[in-house]
Amino acid sequence: MRKINFSAGPSTLPVSILKQAQEELFDYQKQGFSIMEISHRTKIFEEVHFSAMNGAKKLYGLGDDYEVLFIQGGASLQFAMVPMNLANNGVCEYANTGIWTKKALKEASILNINHNIVASSENENFSYIPEIKFSDNADYAYICSNNTIYGTQYKNLPQTKAPLIIDASSDFFSKKLDFKNIGLLYGGVQKNAGISGLACVIIRKDMIKRCKNKNIPSMLKYSTYSENQSLFNTPPTFAIYMFNLEMKWLLSMGGLDKINKINEEKAKMLYDCIDESNGFYKGHARKDSRSLMNVSFNIPENKDLEAIFVKEAEYNNMIGLKGHRLLGGIRASIYNALTLQDVKTLCEFMKEFAKKA
Ligand code: PMP
């Protein structure tokens, strides 16, 4: 029996994708071998590879001015690749909204990049998205669109003339975005769009050309991936295969507007459950900053109940609800592959648990 999986990442996958992968694992499309067993230089793999890239572009409605790159090293490598490739002797500006932006800032420091924090919500334990004013002439303006641990998310992207760089790891492919100011959007795909081992980088082509730094090793340069269509070396072929299935699944669901509608419904149901609990449950994020993807909450009256909640939930077939070690409490990640029914089951459990306590 499959569990209802609220893990923050890697996370639950659509059942239809798992079944297709299972079916094709031993014998890919009657070829007599698995997709994992063939060269990335074959036509068969290339079809998967380019279909995955095209699917990503189609979902976000992107034209020829953007390119999709597949890079290993997770989202974490992008913390360094972004400043290495895109700092341009000016200043790079960051909004600090949690651990993942702090980690990005750390890499900019290690690289001795001239950077500023122009807004932060650290004063209130990252429970909100701050007001941000980026300088128009910054080399880039960096944000994390969804803060996986604290459960906050931008409702609108900040307006700026500087190219926006977005770590979208935990709300990747969950809703349409206005790409007008976006220079680069990236994420590890293991939360909302596949499995670990692959980061997807969507980059505006002029950003690749802007890079002035000549001392970047090949594997750390965006231009290397661009010039070789992300086939410079052996890519993570199985992760790309799974990402392709996920793109096809999202398209078959009706695209990002449709999935966003379902995500909104799921999140509303869960936040209503928290808000209507007479204070038994308390959400971490300020209401105007609440994430549709990660819902972090506590049982403020009696913290000991939180561990019992997680245990009892497991007993009831629901896993992955323990909060991140930095914040504690409970966290339900309700990414694309979680269904309305899954969230309904959680809410029923929460109501029952509060009644019994
Ligand atoms: N950014 C965000 C918003 C994340 O949630 C995570 C992982 N939880 C990362 C970056 C780091 O991703 P990776 O483990 O793929 O390096």
Short mmCIF file of C-alpha atoms and ligand atoms in Angstrom, two decimals:
data_model
loop_
_atom_site.label_atom_id
_atom_site.label_comp_id
_atom_site.label_asym_id
_atom_site.label_seq_id
_atom_site.Cartn_x
_atom_site.Cartn_y
_atom_site.Cartn_z
CA MET A 1 0.00 0.00 0.00
CA ARG A 2 1.39 3.40 -0.97
CA LYS A 3 1.74 5.99 1.79
CA ILE A 4 0.61 9.58 1.49
CA ASN A 5 3.97 11.27 1.29
CA PHE A 6 4.38 14.87 2.52
CA SER A 7 8.20 14.88 2.26
CA ALA A 8 9.90 18.15 1.34
CA GLY A 9 12.25 16.59 -1.21
CA PRO A 10 12.80 14.14 -2.74
CA SER A 11 9.04 13.93 -2.77
CA THR A 12 6.09 11.95 -3.93
CA LEU A 13 5.70 11.36 -7.68
CA PRO A 14 2.53 10.93 -9.72
CA VAL A 15 1.53 7.26 -9.61
CA SER A 16 1.09 7.10 -13.40
CA ILE A 17 4.72 8.16 -13.87
CA LEU A 18 6.01 5.57 -11.44
CA LYS A 19 4.01 2.88 -13.20
CA GLN A 20 5.25 3.91 -16.63
CA ALA A 21 8.85 3.98 -15.41
CA GLN A 22 8.36 0.58 -13.83
CA GLU A 23 6.97 -0.85 -17.04
CA GLU A 24 9.76 0.63 -19.15
CA LEU A 25 12.57 -0.05 -16.71
CA PHE A 26 13.55 -3.44 -18.09
CA ASP A 27 12.60 -2.93 -21.72
CA TYR A 28 12.27 0.64 -22.98
CA GLN A 29 9.64 0.84 -25.72
CA LYS A 30 10.31 -2.73 -26.86
CA GLN A 31 13.93 -1.89 -27.70
CA GLY A 32 15.31 -4.72 -25.57
CA PHE A 33 17.16 -2.49 -23.10
CA SER A 34 16.51 0.03 -20.38
CA ILE A 35 16.88 3.77 -20.93
CA MET A 36 19.55 3.61 -18.21
CA GLU A 37 21.66 1.26 -20.29
CA ILE A 38 22.20 3.21 -23.47
CA SER A 39 24.53 5.95 -24.59
CA HIS A 40 23.48 9.56 -24.22
CA ARG A 41 24.65 9.94 -27.83
CA THR A 42 21.95 7.66 -29.23
CA LYS A 43 18.91 8.92 -31.05
CA ILE A 44 16.67 7.13 -28.56
CA PHE A 45 18.08 9.02 -25.60
CA GLU A 46 18.30 12.30 -27.49
CA GLU A 47 14.57 12.14 -28.16
CA VAL A 48 13.93 11.93 -24.42
CA HIS A 49 16.46 14.68 -23.69
CA PHE A 50 15.05 17.21 -26.17
CA SER A 51 11.46 16.31 -25.39
CA ALA A 52 12.20 17.12 -21.73
CA MET A 53 13.69 20.50 -22.67
CA ASN A 54 10.81 21.34 -24.99
CA GLY A 55 8.25 20.27 -22.39
CA ALA A 56 9.78 22.64 -19.84
CA LYS A 57 9.67 25.54 -22.30
CA LYS A 58 6.14 24.75 -23.38
CA LEU A 59 4.87 24.69 -19.80
CA TYR A 60 6.30 28.15 -19.08
CA GLY A 61 5.29 29.41 -22.54
CA LEU A 62 8.85 30.33 -23.53
CA GLY A 63 10.21 31.14 -26.96
CA ASP A 64 13.65 31.08 -28.56
CA ASP A 65 15.09 33.74 -26.26
CA TYR A 66 15.25 31.20 -23.41
CA GLU A 67 17.18 27.98 -23.17
CA VAL A 68 16.83 24.98 -20.88
CA LEU A 69 20.04 23.53 -19.44
CA PHE A 70 20.45 20.28 -17.52
CA ILE A 71 23.19 20.43 -14.91
CA GLN A 72 24.23 18.13 -12.07
CA GLY A 73 25.20 19.26 -8.59
CA GLY A 74 21.67 20.07 -7.47
CA ALA A 75 20.35 23.53 -6.79
CA SER A 76 23.30 23.97 -4.46
CA LEU A 77 25.82 24.15 -7.31
CA GLN A 78 23.79 27.02 -8.78
CA PHE A 79 24.51 29.06 -5.62
CA ALA A 80 28.07 29.25 -6.99
CA MET A 81 27.49 29.07 -10.75
CA VAL A 82 25.20 32.10 -10.69
CA PRO A 83 27.79 34.55 -9.28
CA MET A 84 30.68 32.90 -11.16
CA ASN A 85 28.96 33.39 -14.51
CA LEU A 86 26.74 36.40 -14.00
CA ALA A 87 28.62 38.83 -11.77
CA ASN A 88 29.93 41.47 -14.09
CA ASN A 89 32.10 43.88 -12.07
CA GLY A 90 29.03 45.61 -10.66
CA VAL A 91 27.10 44.70 -7.54
CA CYS A 92 24.94 41.59 -7.15
CA GLU A 93 21.88 42.06 -4.97
CA TYR A 94 20.15 39.44 -2.83
CA ALA A 95 16.95 39.20 -0.80
CA ASN A 96 17.58 37.01 2.22
CA THR A 97 14.50 34.97 3.03
CA GLY A 98 15.90 31.83 4.63
CA ILE A 99 18.55 29.18 4.73
CA TRP A 100 18.65 28.67 0.99
CA THR A 101 19.40 32.32 0.26
CA LYS A 102 21.95 32.32 3.09
CA LYS A 103 23.68 29.42 1.41
CA ALA A 104 23.66 31.30 -1.90
CA LEU A 105 25.13 34.34 -0.13
CA LYS A 106 27.86 32.19 1.36
CA GLU A 107 28.99 31.07 -2.09
CA ALA A 108 29.04 34.68 -3.33
CA SER A 109 31.30 35.50 -0.34
CA ILE A 110 33.62 32.58 -1.00
CA LEU A 111 33.98 33.79 -4.59
CA ASN A 112 34.70 37.35 -3.41
CA ILE A 113 31.82 38.69 -5.44
CA ASN A 114 30.69 42.22 -4.69
CA HIS A 115 27.22 41.62 -3.26
CA ASN A 116 24.60 43.25 -1.04
CA ILE A 117 21.63 42.05 0.95
CA VAL A 118 18.92 44.55 0.04
CA ALA A 119 16.10 42.98 2.08
CA SER A 120 15.82 40.35 4.79
CA SER A 121 13.20 38.72 6.97
CA GLU A 122 15.70 37.20 9.38
CA ASN A 123 14.51 39.53 12.18
CA GLU A 124 11.32 37.47 12.45
CA ASN A 125 12.76 34.03 11.80
CA PHE A 126 12.04 34.27 8.08
CA SER A 127 8.28 34.15 8.60
CA TYR A 128 7.49 36.65 5.83
CA ILE A 129 8.54 37.94 2.42
CA PRO A 130 10.03 41.43 2.90
CA GLU A 131 9.50 44.52 0.77
CA ILE A 132 12.29 44.60 -1.76
CA LYS A 133 13.76 47.36 -3.86
CA PHE A 134 16.52 46.15 -6.13
CA SER A 135 18.76 48.65 -7.91
CA ASP A 136 18.01 48.84 -11.62
CA ASN A 137 21.70 48.69 -12.46
CA ALA A 138 22.61 45.66 -10.31
CA ASP A 139 24.36 42.83 -12.15
CA TYR A 140 21.49 40.69 -11.00
CA ALA A 141 18.70 40.60 -8.43
CA TYR A 142 18.51 37.28 -6.58
CA ILE A 143 15.54 35.74 -4.80
CA CYS A 144 14.32 32.34 -3.65
CA SER A 145 10.68 32.21 -4.78
CA ASN A 146 9.57 29.63 -2.23
CA ASN A 147 11.26 29.04 1.09
CA THR A 148 10.96 25.33 1.69
CA ILE A 149 11.73 25.34 5.41
CA TYR A 150 9.81 28.40 6.62
CA GLY A 151 6.88 27.96 4.25
CA THR A 152 6.90 31.41 2.67
CA GLN A 153 6.43 32.26 -0.99
CA TYR A 154 6.41 35.39 -3.15
CA LYS A 155 2.89 36.21 -4.32
CA ASN A 156 4.33 38.49 -7.01
CA LEU A 157 7.85 38.69 -8.34
CA PRO A 158 9.73 41.90 -7.42
CA GLN A 159 9.81 44.52 -10.18
CA THR A 160 13.31 45.39 -11.28
CA LYS A 161 15.21 46.34 -14.39
CA ALA A 162 18.10 44.14 -13.27
CA PRO A 163 17.80 40.52 -14.40
CA LEU A 164 15.99 38.47 -11.79
CA ILE A 165 17.66 35.23 -10.74
CA ILE A 166 15.26 32.86 -9.04
CA ASP A 167 15.89 29.74 -7.01
CA ALA A 168 12.56 28.03 -7.69
CA SER A 169 13.55 24.62 -6.33
CA SER A 170 10.42 24.19 -4.24
CA ASP A 171 7.82 25.81 -6.47
CA PHE A 172 9.24 24.80 -9.85
CA PHE A 173 6.54 24.12 -12.46
CA SER A 174 3.78 24.83 -9.94
CA LYS A 175 2.38 27.97 -11.63
CA LYS A 176 2.89 30.26 -14.63
CA LEU A 177 5.44 33.03 -14.19
CA ASP A 178 5.86 36.38 -15.86
CA PHE A 179 9.29 36.00 -17.46
CA LYS A 180 9.56 39.67 -18.41
CA ASN A 181 12.37 40.31 -15.91
CA ILE A 182 13.63 36.79 -15.40
CA GLY A 183 17.23 36.26 -16.45
CA LEU A 184 17.57 32.81 -14.93
CA LEU A 185 15.22 30.43 -13.14
CA TYR A 186 16.61 27.27 -11.61
CA GLY A 187 15.88 24.42 -9.29
CA GLY A 188 16.70 20.89 -8.32
CA VAL A 189 13.78 18.98 -9.83
CA GLN A 190 13.34 16.44 -7.02
CA LYS A 191 10.44 18.23 -5.34
CA ASN A 192 7.94 19.26 -7.94
CA ALA A 193 9.19 17.88 -11.22
CA GLY A 194 11.08 14.63 -10.92
CA ILE A 195 13.87 12.94 -9.01
CA SER A 196 17.20 14.00 -7.54
CA GLY A 197 20.38 14.18 -9.60
CA LEU A 198 19.24 16.90 -11.96
CA ALA A 199 19.01 20.67 -11.76
CA CYS A 200 17.10 22.44 -14.49
CA VAL A 201 18.29 25.93 -15.39
CA ILE A 202 16.12 28.11 -17.61
CA ILE A 203 18.26 30.97 -18.84
CA ARG A 204 17.68 33.96 -21.10
CA LYS A 205 20.19 33.62 -23.92
CA ASP A 206 21.72 37.08 -23.50
CA MET A 207 22.71 36.15 -19.94
CA ILE A 208 25.00 33.43 -21.28
CA LYS A 209 26.77 35.91 -23.54
CA ARG A 210 27.19 38.46 -20.74
CA CYS A 211 29.71 36.33 -18.89
CA LYS A 212 33.10 38.10 -18.85
CA ASN A 213 34.91 35.77 -16.49
CA LYS A 214 37.41 33.74 -18.52
CA ASN A 215 38.66 31.64 -15.62
CA ILE A 216 35.73 29.32 -15.14
CA PRO A 217 36.28 25.56 -15.53
CA SER A 218 34.25 24.12 -18.41
CA MET A 219 31.78 22.21 -16.26
CA LEU A 220 30.91 25.35 -14.31
CA LYS A 221 30.19 27.56 -17.32
CA TYR A 222 26.65 28.02 -18.61
CA SER A 223 28.07 28.45 -22.12
CA THR A 224 29.45 24.90 -22.06
CA TYR A 225 25.97 23.49 -21.43
CA SER A 226 24.40 25.82 -23.95
CA GLU A 227 26.89 25.11 -26.74
CA ASN A 228 26.54 21.37 -26.24
CA GLN A 229 22.79 21.22 -25.58
CA SER A 230 23.60 19.85 -22.10
CA LEU A 231 25.40 16.88 -23.66
CA PHE A 232 28.99 18.04 -23.04
CA ASN A 233 29.54 15.05 -20.79
CA THR A 234 27.30 12.17 -19.70
CA PRO A 235 24.19 13.71 -18.19
CA PRO A 236 22.06 11.99 -15.50
CA THR A 237 20.07 10.08 -18.10
CA PHE A 238 17.54 8.41 -15.84
CA ALA A 239 16.77 11.67 -14.00
CA ILE A 240 16.21 13.36 -17.38
CA TYR A 241 13.94 10.48 -18.44
CA MET A 242 11.88 10.97 -15.26
CA PHE A 243 11.81 14.74 -15.76
CA ASN A 244 10.48 14.18 -19.27
CA LEU A 245 7.68 12.00 -17.91
CA GLU A 246 6.87 14.71 -15.39
CA MET A 247 6.74 17.42 -18.10
CA LYS A 248 4.38 15.23 -20.13
CA TRP A 249 2.25 14.59 -17.05
CA LEU A 250 1.97 18.32 -16.31
CA LEU A 251 1.01 19.02 -19.92
CA SER A 252 -1.59 16.25 -19.83
CA MET A 253 -3.02 17.77 -16.62
CA GLY A 254 -3.70 20.94 -18.60
CA GLY A 255 -0.51 22.90 -17.90
CA LEU A 256 0.63 25.20 -15.12
CA ASP A 257 -2.55 27.27 -14.75
CA LYS A 258 -4.49 24.10 -14.11
CA ILE A 259 -1.99 22.66 -11.65
CA ASN A 260 -1.82 26.02 -9.87
CA LYS A 261 -5.57 25.98 -9.37
CA ILE A 262 -5.36 22.58 -7.72
CA ASN A 263 -2.38 23.73 -5.65
CA GLU A 264 -4.38 26.75 -4.46
CA GLU A 265 -7.27 24.55 -3.47
CA LYS A 266 -5.04 22.15 -1.56
CA ALA A 267 -3.27 24.95 0.30
CA LYS A 268 -6.54 26.71 1.17
CA MET A 269 -7.93 23.52 2.62
CA LEU A 270 -4.88 23.01 4.81
CA TYR A 271 -4.55 26.64 5.96
CA ASP A 272 -8.28 26.75 6.74
CA CYS A 273 -7.81 23.66 8.87
CA ILE A 274 -5.00 25.43 10.79
CA ASP A 275 -6.91 28.71 11.13
CA GLU A 276 -10.12 27.04 12.25
CA SER A 277 -8.43 24.99 14.98
CA ASN A 278 -9.01 27.62 17.70
CA GLY A 279 -5.29 28.11 18.10
CA PHE A 280 -4.45 24.42 18.49
CA TYR A 281 -2.36 24.63 15.33
CA LYS A 282 -0.40 27.76 14.42
CA GLY A 283 1.17 28.40 11.00
CA HIS A 284 4.72 29.76 10.95
CA ALA A 285 4.39 32.05 7.92
CA ARG A 286 2.62 35.40 8.06
CA LYS A 287 -0.69 35.07 6.22
CA ASP A 288 0.30 37.33 3.33
CA SER A 289 3.44 35.25 2.72
CA ARG A 290 2.05 31.75 2.99
CA SER A 291 3.46 29.14 0.63
CA LEU A 292 1.21 26.99 -1.50
CA MET A 293 3.89 24.30 -1.42
CA ASN A 294 5.25 23.92 2.11
CA VAL A 295 2.97 24.43 5.10
CA SER A 296 5.01 24.70 8.33
CA PHE A 297 3.07 24.76 11.58
CA ASN A 298 3.25 24.09 15.31
CA ILE A 299 1.15 22.96 18.20
CA PRO A 300 2.00 25.95 20.40
CA GLU A 301 0.17 24.92 23.60
CA ASN A 302 2.10 21.69 23.92
CA LYS A 303 5.19 21.17 21.79
CA ASP A 304 5.48 17.54 22.97
CA LEU A 305 2.38 16.79 20.97
CA GLU A 306 4.22 17.54 17.72
CA ALA A 307 6.30 14.35 17.83
CA ILE A 308 3.18 12.38 18.75
CA PHE A 309 1.35 13.99 15.81
CA VAL A 310 4.07 12.87 13.40
CA LYS A 311 4.08 9.33 14.84
CA GLU A 312 0.32 8.97 14.77
CA ALA A 313 0.21 10.33 11.24
CA GLU A 314 2.69 7.63 10.23
CA TYR A 315 0.49 5.04 11.88
CA ASN A 316 -2.28 6.43 9.67
CA ASN A 317 -0.25 5.99 6.50
CA MET A 318 1.05 9.59 6.19
CA ILE A 319 4.81 10.18 6.13
CA GLY A 320 7.26 13.08 5.85
CA LEU A 321 5.48 15.45 8.25
CA LYS A 322 8.33 16.19 10.66
CA GLY A 323 9.40 19.84 10.39
CA HIS A 324 12.91 20.75 9.23
CA ARG A 325 15.43 20.52 12.06
CA LEU A 326 16.02 24.30 11.95
CA LEU A 327 12.40 25.20 12.57
CA GLY A 328 11.02 22.12 14.31
CA GLY A 329 7.28 21.47 14.47
CA ILE A 330 5.38 19.98 11.57
CA ARG A 331 5.66 20.58 7.83
CA ALA A 332 3.38 19.30 5.10
CA SER A 333 4.83 19.66 1.62
CA ILE A 334 1.96 19.57 -0.82
CA TYR A 335 3.69 19.65 -4.19
CA ASN A 336 2.14 19.03 -7.61
CA ALA A 337 1.87 15.26 -7.21
CA LEU A 338 -0.11 15.41 -3.95
CA THR A 339 -3.84 15.17 -4.64
CA LEU A 340 -6.72 17.09 -3.12
CA GLN A 341 -7.84 13.83 -1.54
CA ASP A 342 -4.40 13.40 0.08
CA VAL A 343 -4.68 16.83 1.70
CA LYS A 344 -8.25 16.14 2.74
CA THR A 345 -7.09 12.99 4.50
CA LEU A 346 -4.45 15.00 6.36
CA CYS A 347 -7.00 17.65 7.40
CA GLU A 348 -9.37 14.99 8.72
CA PHE A 349 -6.53 13.50 10.72
CA MET A 350 -5.58 16.96 12.07
CA LYS A 351 -9.12 17.66 13.23
CA GLU A 352 -9.38 14.29 14.92
CA PHE A 353 -5.98 14.73 16.57
CA ALA A 354 -6.90 18.17 17.95
CA LYS A 355 -10.19 16.81 19.29
CA LYS A 356 -8.47 13.96 21.11
CA ALA A 357 -5.64 16.04 22.60
N1 PMP B 1 16.96 25.79 -2.74
C1 PMP B 1 15.82 25.43 -2.13
C2 PMP B 1 14.69 26.41 -2.07
C3 PMP B 1 15.70 24.16 -1.56
O1 PMP B 1 14.57 23.81 -0.94
C4 PMP B 1 16.79 23.25 -1.65
C5 PMP B 1 16.72 21.85 -1.11
N2 PMP B 1 15.83 21.57 -0.16
C6 PMP B 1 17.96 23.68 -2.28
C7 PMP B 1 18.00 24.95 -2.83
C8 PMP B 1 19.15 22.78 -2.41
O2 PMP B 1 18.87 21.82 -3.35
P1 PMP B 1 19.82 20.61 -3.71
O3 PMP B 1 19.71 19.65 -2.55
O4 PMP B 1 19.23 20.08 -4.98
O5 PMP B 1 21.19 21.12 -3.88
#
